[in-house]
Amino acid sequence: MKAVIQRVANASVTVDGSVVGSCEKGYLILLGVADGDTEIDAELLCKKIAGLRIFRDENEKMNLSIRDVDGEALVISQFTLLANYRHGNRPDFLGSAKPDEANRLYEYFKSLLAKEIRRVECGIFGADMKVTLTNDGPVTICMDSEVLKKKS
């Protein structure tokens, strides 16, 4: 499971001209579910993201977590994070989970995150979404649950 975490002042996602999810100060999280991912992958990423200290403290040091700043999150499913670009110029996405399993683990990740922070909104799985954000910093962190498993 891969995640791109962007610290944002605000973010929103629109489907068919209507805003379906938004957040203020917090994270925009792009989440890609790989073939073979399990609940453990979602749990590892959620725990790390909730505790990630990338918000500024009173000394302007990145030392506070999203919980510390009472932040919000907007989670967007994005299978393209699993792109295989090694051969040719057209990536394949064969490493991404099948849609039913990807959606199940996406929903599971969101439910875990909602237990950690006060507000979690999302896009619509599989929809053509337009995402708007105002980066804060900018600060962008890329995570892979496989890296977290090696640490355990």
mmCIF file with all atom_site columns, C-alpha atoms in Angstrom:
data_model
loop_
_atom_site.group_PDB
_atom_site.id
_atom_site.type_symbol
_atom_site.label_atom_id
_atom_site.label_alt_id
_atom_site.label_comp_id
_atom_site.label_asym_id
_atom_site.label_entity_id
_atom_site.label_seq_id
_atom_site.pdbx_PDB_ins_code
_atom_site.Cartn_x
_atom_site.Cartn_y
_atom_site.Cartn_z
_atom_site.occupancy
_atom_site.B_iso_or_equiv
_atom_site.pdbx_formal_charge
_atom_site.auth_seq_id
_atom_site.auth_comp_id
_atom_site.auth_asym_id
_atom_site.auth_atom_id
_atom_site.pdbx_PDB_model_num
ATOM 1   C CA . MET A 1 1   ? 0.000   0.000  0.000   1.00 0.00 ? 1   MET A CA 1
ATOM 2   C CA . LYS A 1 2   ? 1.359   3.367  -0.967  1.00 0.00 ? 2   LYS A CA 1
ATOM 3   C CA . ALA A 1 3   ? 0.398   6.793  0.299   1.00 0.00 ? 3   ALA A CA 1
ATOM 4   C CA . VAL A 1 4   ? 1.364   10.305 -0.652  1.00 0.00 ? 4   VAL A CA 1
ATOM 5   C CA . ILE A 1 5   ? 0.743   12.647 2.261   1.00 0.00 ? 5   ILE A CA 1
ATOM 6   C CA . GLN A 1 6   ? 0.610   16.360 1.530   1.00 0.00 ? 6   GLN A CA 1
ATOM 7   C CA . ARG A 1 7   ? 0.365   18.871 4.340   1.00 0.00 ? 7   ARG A CA 1
ATOM 8   C CA . VAL A 1 8   ? -2.357  21.281 3.253   1.00 0.00 ? 8   VAL A CA 1
ATOM 9   C CA . ALA A 1 9   ? -4.021  24.494 4.341   1.00 0.00 ? 9   ALA A CA 1
ATOM 10  C CA . ASN A 1 10  ? -7.123  23.115 2.604   1.00 0.00 ? 10  ASN A CA 1
ATOM 11  C CA . ALA A 1 11  ? -8.137  20.597 -0.028  1.00 0.00 ? 11  ALA A CA 1
ATOM 12  C CA . SER A 1 12  ? -11.286 19.491 -1.805  1.00 0.00 ? 12  SER A CA 1
ATOM 13  C CA . VAL A 1 13  ? -12.435 16.924 -4.324  1.00 0.00 ? 13  VAL A CA 1
ATOM 14  C CA . THR A 1 14  ? -15.128 17.457 -6.923  1.00 0.00 ? 14  THR A CA 1
ATOM 15  C CA . VAL A 1 15  ? -17.062 14.822 -8.884  1.00 0.00 ? 15  VAL A CA 1
ATOM 16  C CA . ASP A 1 16  ? -19.398 15.880 -11.700 1.00 0.00 ? 16  ASP A CA 1
ATOM 17  C CA . GLY A 1 17  ? -19.160 19.518 -10.627 1.00 0.00 ? 17  GLY A CA 1
ATOM 18  C CA . SER A 1 18  ? -20.077 18.922 -6.972  1.00 0.00 ? 18  SER A CA 1
ATOM 19  C CA . VAL A 1 19  ? -17.715 18.983 -3.994  1.00 0.00 ? 19  VAL A CA 1
ATOM 20  C CA . VAL A 1 20  ? -17.918 15.540 -2.395  1.00 0.00 ? 20  VAL A CA 1
ATOM 21  C CA . GLY A 1 21  ? -15.167 15.931 0.211   1.00 0.00 ? 21  GLY A CA 1
ATOM 22  C CA . SER A 1 22  ? -12.951 18.591 1.725   1.00 0.00 ? 22  SER A CA 1
ATOM 23  C CA . CYS A 1 23  ? -10.646 19.389 4.604   1.00 0.00 ? 23  CYS A CA 1
ATOM 24  C CA . GLU A 1 24  ? -9.050  22.385 6.198   1.00 0.00 ? 24  GLU A CA 1
ATOM 25  C CA . LYS A 1 25  ? -5.612  22.331 7.873   1.00 0.00 ? 25  LYS A CA 1
ATOM 26  C CA . GLY A 1 26  ? -4.347  18.787 7.716   1.00 0.00 ? 26  GLY A CA 1
ATOM 27  C CA . TYR A 1 27  ? -3.511  16.180 5.104   1.00 0.00 ? 27  TYR A CA 1
ATOM 28  C CA . LEU A 1 28  ? -4.475  15.318 1.589   1.00 0.00 ? 28  LEU A CA 1
ATOM 29  C CA . ILE A 1 29  ? -3.729  11.600 1.387   1.00 0.00 ? 29  ILE A CA 1
ATOM 30  C CA . LEU A 1 30  ? -3.524  9.826  -1.966  1.00 0.00 ? 30  LEU A CA 1
ATOM 31  C CA . LEU A 1 31  ? -3.818  6.091  -1.285  1.00 0.00 ? 31  LEU A CA 1
ATOM 32  C CA . GLY A 1 32  ? -2.903  3.265  -3.640  1.00 0.00 ? 32  GLY A CA 1
ATOM 33  C CA . VAL A 1 33  ? -3.710  -0.337 -2.779  1.00 0.00 ? 33  VAL A CA 1
ATOM 34  C CA . ALA A 1 34  ? -1.397  -2.981 -4.220  1.00 0.00 ? 34  ALA A CA 1
ATOM 35  C CA . ASP A 1 35  ? -2.257  -6.537 -5.151  1.00 0.00 ? 35  ASP A CA 1
ATOM 36  C CA . GLY A 1 36  ? -1.576  -8.608 -2.034  1.00 0.00 ? 36  GLY A CA 1
ATOM 37  C CA . ASP A 1 37  ? -2.093  -5.779 0.475   1.00 0.00 ? 37  ASP A CA 1
ATOM 38  C CA . THR A 1 38  ? -3.973  -6.659 3.665   1.00 0.00 ? 38  THR A CA 1
ATOM 39  C CA . GLU A 1 39  ? -5.450  -4.959 6.700   1.00 0.00 ? 39  GLU A CA 1
ATOM 40  C CA . ILE A 1 40  ? -1.953  -4.983 8.219   1.00 0.00 ? 40  ILE A CA 1
ATOM 41  C CA . ASP A 1 41  ? -0.737  -2.654 5.467   1.00 0.00 ? 41  ASP A CA 1
ATOM 42  C CA . ALA A 1 42  ? -3.588  -0.239 6.187   1.00 0.00 ? 42  ALA A CA 1
ATOM 43  C CA . GLU A 1 43  ? -2.939  -0.402 9.926   1.00 0.00 ? 43  GLU A CA 1
ATOM 44  C CA . LEU A 1 44  ? 0.792   0.282  9.542   1.00 0.00 ? 44  LEU A CA 1
ATOM 45  C CA . LEU A 1 45  ? 0.223   3.268  7.269   1.00 0.00 ? 45  LEU A CA 1
ATOM 46  C CA . CYS A 1 46  ? -2.564  4.694  9.410   1.00 0.00 ? 46  CYS A CA 1
ATOM 47  C CA . LYS A 1 47  ? -0.506  4.488  12.602  1.00 0.00 ? 47  LYS A CA 1
ATOM 48  C CA . LYS A 1 48  ? 2.502   6.130  10.949  1.00 0.00 ? 48  LYS A CA 1
ATOM 49  C CA . ILE A 1 49  ? 0.436   8.870  9.279   1.00 0.00 ? 49  ILE A CA 1
ATOM 50  C CA . ALA A 1 50  ? -1.485  9.728  12.466  1.00 0.00 ? 50  ALA A CA 1
ATOM 51  C CA . GLY A 1 51  ? 1.763   10.081 14.406  1.00 0.00 ? 51  GLY A CA 1
ATOM 52  C CA . LEU A 1 52  ? 3.792   11.786 11.677  1.00 0.00 ? 52  LEU A CA 1
ATOM 53  C CA . ARG A 1 53  ? 5.229   15.004 13.113  1.00 0.00 ? 53  ARG A CA 1
ATOM 54  C CA . ILE A 1 54  ? 5.293   17.426 10.165  1.00 0.00 ? 54  ILE A CA 1
ATOM 55  C CA . PHE A 1 55  ? 3.372   20.419 11.542  1.00 0.00 ? 55  PHE A CA 1
ATOM 56  C CA . ARG A 1 56  ? 5.254   23.391 12.965  1.00 0.00 ? 56  ARG A CA 1
ATOM 57  C CA . ASP A 1 57  ? 5.488   23.970 16.700  1.00 0.00 ? 57  ASP A CA 1
ATOM 58  C CA . GLU A 1 58  ? 5.916   27.330 18.453  1.00 0.00 ? 58  GLU A CA 1
ATOM 59  C CA . ASN A 1 59  ? 9.603   27.323 17.413  1.00 0.00 ? 59  ASN A CA 1
ATOM 60  C CA . GLU A 1 60  ? 8.760   26.738 13.725  1.00 0.00 ? 60  GLU A CA 1
ATOM 61  C CA . LYS A 1 61  ? 10.157  23.178 13.902  1.00 0.00 ? 61  LYS A CA 1
ATOM 62  C CA . MET A 1 62  ? 8.248   20.301 12.304  1.00 0.00 ? 62  MET A CA 1
ATOM 63  C CA . ASN A 1 63  ? 7.423   18.651 15.591  1.00 0.00 ? 63  ASN A CA 1
ATOM 64  C CA . LEU A 1 64  ? 3.627   18.257 15.812  1.00 0.00 ? 64  LEU A CA 1
ATOM 65  C CA . SER A 1 65  ? 1.326   15.529 14.490  1.00 0.00 ? 65  SER A CA 1
ATOM 66  C CA . ILE A 1 66  ? -2.051  15.981 12.847  1.00 0.00 ? 66  ILE A CA 1
ATOM 67  C CA . ARG A 1 67  ? -3.618  15.017 16.190  1.00 0.00 ? 67  ARG A CA 1
ATOM 68  C CA . ASP A 1 68  ? -1.598  17.714 17.979  1.00 0.00 ? 68  ASP A CA 1
ATOM 69  C CA . VAL A 1 69  ? -2.958  20.421 15.662  1.00 0.00 ? 69  VAL A CA 1
ATOM 70  C CA . ASP A 1 70  ? -6.519  19.022 15.583  1.00 0.00 ? 70  ASP A CA 1
ATOM 71  C CA . GLY A 1 71  ? -6.141  18.585 11.833  1.00 0.00 ? 71  GLY A CA 1
ATOM 72  C CA . GLU A 1 72  ? -8.388  17.040 9.214   1.00 0.00 ? 72  GLU A CA 1
ATOM 73  C CA . ALA A 1 73  ? -7.786  14.690 6.301   1.00 0.00 ? 73  ALA A CA 1
ATOM 74  C CA . LEU A 1 74  ? -9.068  14.194 2.784   1.00 0.00 ? 74  LEU A CA 1
ATOM 75  C CA . VAL A 1 75  ? -8.352  10.669 1.495   1.00 0.00 ? 75  VAL A CA 1
ATOM 76  C CA . ILE A 1 76  ? -8.408  9.948  -2.240  1.00 0.00 ? 76  ILE A CA 1
ATOM 77  C CA . SER A 1 77  ? -8.061  6.490  -3.765  1.00 0.00 ? 77  SER A CA 1
ATOM 78  C CA . GLN A 1 78  ? -5.377  6.551  -6.450  1.00 0.00 ? 78  GLN A CA 1
ATOM 79  C CA . PHE A 1 79  ? -4.385  3.287  -8.121  1.00 0.00 ? 79  PHE A CA 1
ATOM 80  C CA . THR A 1 80  ? -1.914  5.146  -10.354 1.00 0.00 ? 80  THR A CA 1
ATOM 81  C CA . LEU A 1 81  ? 0.517   5.210  -7.406  1.00 0.00 ? 81  LEU A CA 1
ATOM 82  C CA . LEU A 1 82  ? 1.144   1.558  -8.325  1.00 0.00 ? 82  LEU A CA 1
ATOM 83  C CA . ALA A 1 83  ? 2.291   2.392  -11.858 1.00 0.00 ? 83  ALA A CA 1
ATOM 84  C CA . ASN A 1 84  ? 4.963   0.197  -13.372 1.00 0.00 ? 84  ASN A CA 1
ATOM 85  C CA . TYR A 1 85  ? 6.989   2.500  -15.619 1.00 0.00 ? 85  TYR A CA 1
ATOM 86  C CA . ARG A 1 86  ? 10.092  0.348  -16.200 1.00 0.00 ? 86  ARG A CA 1
ATOM 87  C CA . HIS A 1 87  ? 9.349   -0.606 -19.785 1.00 0.00 ? 87  HIS A CA 1
ATOM 88  C CA . GLY A 1 88  ? 8.246   1.772  -22.507 1.00 0.00 ? 88  GLY A CA 1
ATOM 89  C CA . ASN A 1 89  ? 6.426   5.039  -21.987 1.00 0.00 ? 89  ASN A CA 1
ATOM 90  C CA . ARG A 1 90  ? 2.963   3.763  -21.162 1.00 0.00 ? 90  ARG A CA 1
ATOM 91  C CA . PRO A 1 91  ? 2.777   2.611  -17.535 1.00 0.00 ? 91  PRO A CA 1
ATOM 92  C CA . ASP A 1 92  ? 0.832   -0.459 -16.541 1.00 0.00 ? 92  ASP A CA 1
ATOM 93  C CA . PHE A 1 93  ? -1.125  -0.827 -13.330 1.00 0.00 ? 93  PHE A CA 1
ATOM 94  C CA . LEU A 1 94  ? -1.044  -4.606 -13.020 1.00 0.00 ? 94  LEU A CA 1
ATOM 95  C CA . GLY A 1 95  ? 0.415   -4.302 -9.510  1.00 0.00 ? 95  GLY A CA 1
ATOM 96  C CA . SER A 1 96  ? -2.673  -2.573 -8.161  1.00 0.00 ? 96  SER A CA 1
ATOM 97  C CA . ALA A 1 97  ? -5.336  -4.539 -6.316  1.00 0.00 ? 97  ALA A CA 1
ATOM 98  C CA . LYS A 1 98  ? -8.545  -5.552 -8.060  1.00 0.00 ? 98  LYS A CA 1
ATOM 99  C CA . PRO A 1 99  ? -11.232 -2.871 -7.593  1.00 0.00 ? 99  PRO A CA 1
ATOM 100 C CA . ASP A 1 100 ? -13.370 -4.730 -5.017  1.00 0.00 ? 100 ASP A CA 1
ATOM 101 C CA . GLU A 1 101 ? -10.385 -5.512 -2.795  1.00 0.00 ? 101 GLU A CA 1
ATOM 102 C CA . ALA A 1 102 ? -8.867  -2.058 -3.280  1.00 0.00 ? 102 ALA A CA 1
ATOM 103 C CA . ASN A 1 103 ? -12.142 -0.408 -2.269  1.00 0.00 ? 103 ASN A CA 1
ATOM 104 C CA . ARG A 1 104 ? -12.476 -2.655 0.782   1.00 0.00 ? 104 ARG A CA 1
ATOM 105 C CA . LEU A 1 105 ? -8.980  -1.769 2.023   1.00 0.00 ? 105 LEU A CA 1
ATOM 106 C CA . TYR A 1 106 ? -9.464  1.917  1.146   1.00 0.00 ? 106 TYR A CA 1
ATOM 107 C CA . GLU A 1 107 ? -12.623 1.966  3.279   1.00 0.00 ? 107 GLU A CA 1
ATOM 108 C CA . TYR A 1 108 ? -10.807 0.120  6.057   1.00 0.00 ? 108 TYR A CA 1
ATOM 109 C CA . PHE A 1 109 ? -7.943  2.648  6.004   1.00 0.00 ? 109 PHE A CA 1
ATOM 110 C CA . LYS A 1 110 ? -10.422 5.543  6.203   1.00 0.00 ? 110 LYS A CA 1
ATOM 111 C CA . SER A 1 111 ? -12.219 3.940  9.152   1.00 0.00 ? 111 SER A CA 1
ATOM 112 C CA . LEU A 1 112 ? -8.925  3.509  11.009  1.00 0.00 ? 112 LEU A CA 1
ATOM 113 C CA . LEU A 1 113 ? -7.892  7.097  10.332  1.00 0.00 ? 113 LEU A CA 1
ATOM 114 C CA . ALA A 1 114 ? -11.278 8.365  11.528  1.00 0.00 ? 114 ALA A CA 1
ATOM 115 C CA . LYS A 1 115 ? -10.508 6.803  14.929  1.00 0.00 ? 115 LYS A CA 1
ATOM 116 C CA . GLU A 1 116 ? -7.250  8.801  15.094  1.00 0.00 ? 116 GLU A CA 1
ATOM 117 C CA . ILE A 1 117 ? -8.293  12.289 13.980  1.00 0.00 ? 117 ILE A CA 1
ATOM 118 C CA . ARG A 1 118 ? -11.465 14.312 14.305  1.00 0.00 ? 118 ARG A CA 1
ATOM 119 C CA . ARG A 1 119 ? -12.534 14.618 10.656  1.00 0.00 ? 119 ARG A CA 1
ATOM 120 C CA . VAL A 1 120 ? -11.853 12.429 7.630   1.00 0.00 ? 120 VAL A CA 1
ATOM 121 C CA . GLU A 1 121 ? -13.526 13.018 4.270   1.00 0.00 ? 121 GLU A CA 1
ATOM 122 C CA . CYS A 1 122 ? -12.970 11.287 0.966   1.00 0.00 ? 122 CYS A CA 1
ATOM 123 C CA . GLY A 1 123 ? -13.526 11.163 -2.738  1.00 0.00 ? 123 GLY A CA 1
ATOM 124 C CA . ILE A 1 124 ? -15.628 8.591  -4.564  1.00 0.00 ? 124 ILE A CA 1
ATOM 125 C CA . PHE A 1 125 ? -13.822 5.350  -5.287  1.00 0.00 ? 125 PHE A CA 1
ATOM 126 C CA . GLY A 1 126 ? -13.350 4.833  -9.018  1.00 0.00 ? 126 GLY A CA 1
ATOM 127 C CA . ALA A 1 127 ? -14.805 8.203  -10.013 1.00 0.00 ? 127 ALA A CA 1
ATOM 128 C CA . ASP A 1 128 ? -13.181 10.824 -12.227 1.00 0.00 ? 128 ASP A CA 1
ATOM 129 C CA . MET A 1 129 ? -12.200 13.315 -9.525  1.00 0.00 ? 129 MET A CA 1
ATOM 130 C CA . LYS A 1 130 ? -10.860 16.847 -9.624  1.00 0.00 ? 130 LYS A CA 1
ATOM 131 C CA . VAL A 1 131 ? -8.680  17.528 -6.589  1.00 0.00 ? 131 VAL A CA 1
ATOM 132 C CA . THR A 1 132 ? -7.801  21.049 -5.493  1.00 0.00 ? 132 THR A CA 1
ATOM 133 C CA . LEU A 1 133 ? -5.379  21.828 -2.714  1.00 0.00 ? 133 LEU A CA 1
ATOM 134 C CA . THR A 1 134 ? -3.334  24.562 -1.138  1.00 0.00 ? 134 THR A CA 1
ATOM 135 C CA . ASN A 1 135 ? -0.038  23.036 -0.074  1.00 0.00 ? 135 ASN A CA 1
ATOM 136 C CA . ASP A 1 136 ? 1.353   24.136 3.268   1.00 0.00 ? 136 ASP A CA 1
ATOM 137 C CA . GLY A 1 137 ? 5.129   24.310 3.089   1.00 0.00 ? 137 GLY A CA 1
ATOM 138 C CA . PRO A 1 138 ? 4.987   22.478 0.760   1.00 0.00 ? 138 PRO A CA 1
ATOM 139 C CA . VAL A 1 139 ? 5.523   19.266 2.690   1.00 0.00 ? 139 VAL A CA 1
ATOM 140 C CA . THR A 1 140 ? 4.986   15.981 0.845   1.00 0.00 ? 140 THR A CA 1
ATOM 141 C CA . ILE A 1 141 ? 5.870   12.545 2.227   1.00 0.00 ? 141 ILE A CA 1
ATOM 142 C CA . CYS A 1 142 ? 5.688   9.301  0.229   1.00 0.00 ? 142 CYS A CA 1
ATOM 143 C CA . MET A 1 143 ? 5.094   6.111  2.222   1.00 0.00 ? 143 MET A CA 1
ATOM 144 C CA . ASP A 1 144 ? 5.037   2.436  1.366   1.00 0.00 ? 144 ASP A CA 1
ATOM 145 C CA . SER A 1 145 ? 3.722   -0.162 3.799   1.00 0.00 ? 145 SER A CA 1
ATOM 146 C CA . GLU A 1 146 ? 6.418   -2.577 2.597   1.00 0.00 ? 146 GLU A CA 1
ATOM 147 C CA . VAL A 1 147 ? 9.060   -0.239 4.047   1.00 0.00 ? 147 VAL A CA 1
ATOM 148 C CA . LEU A 1 148 ? 7.185   -0.141 7.356   1.00 0.00 ? 148 LEU A CA 1
ATOM 149 C CA . LYS A 1 149 ? 6.998   -3.949 7.454   1.00 0.00 ? 149 LYS A CA 1
ATOM 150 C CA . LYS A 1 150 ? 10.779  -4.189 7.174   1.00 0.00 ? 150 LYS A CA 1
ATOM 151 C CA . LYS A 1 151 ? 11.123  -1.918 10.197  1.00 0.00 ? 151 LYS A CA 1
ATOM 152 C CA . SER A 1 152 ? 8.836   -4.093 12.354  1.00 0.00 ? 152 SER A CA 1
#
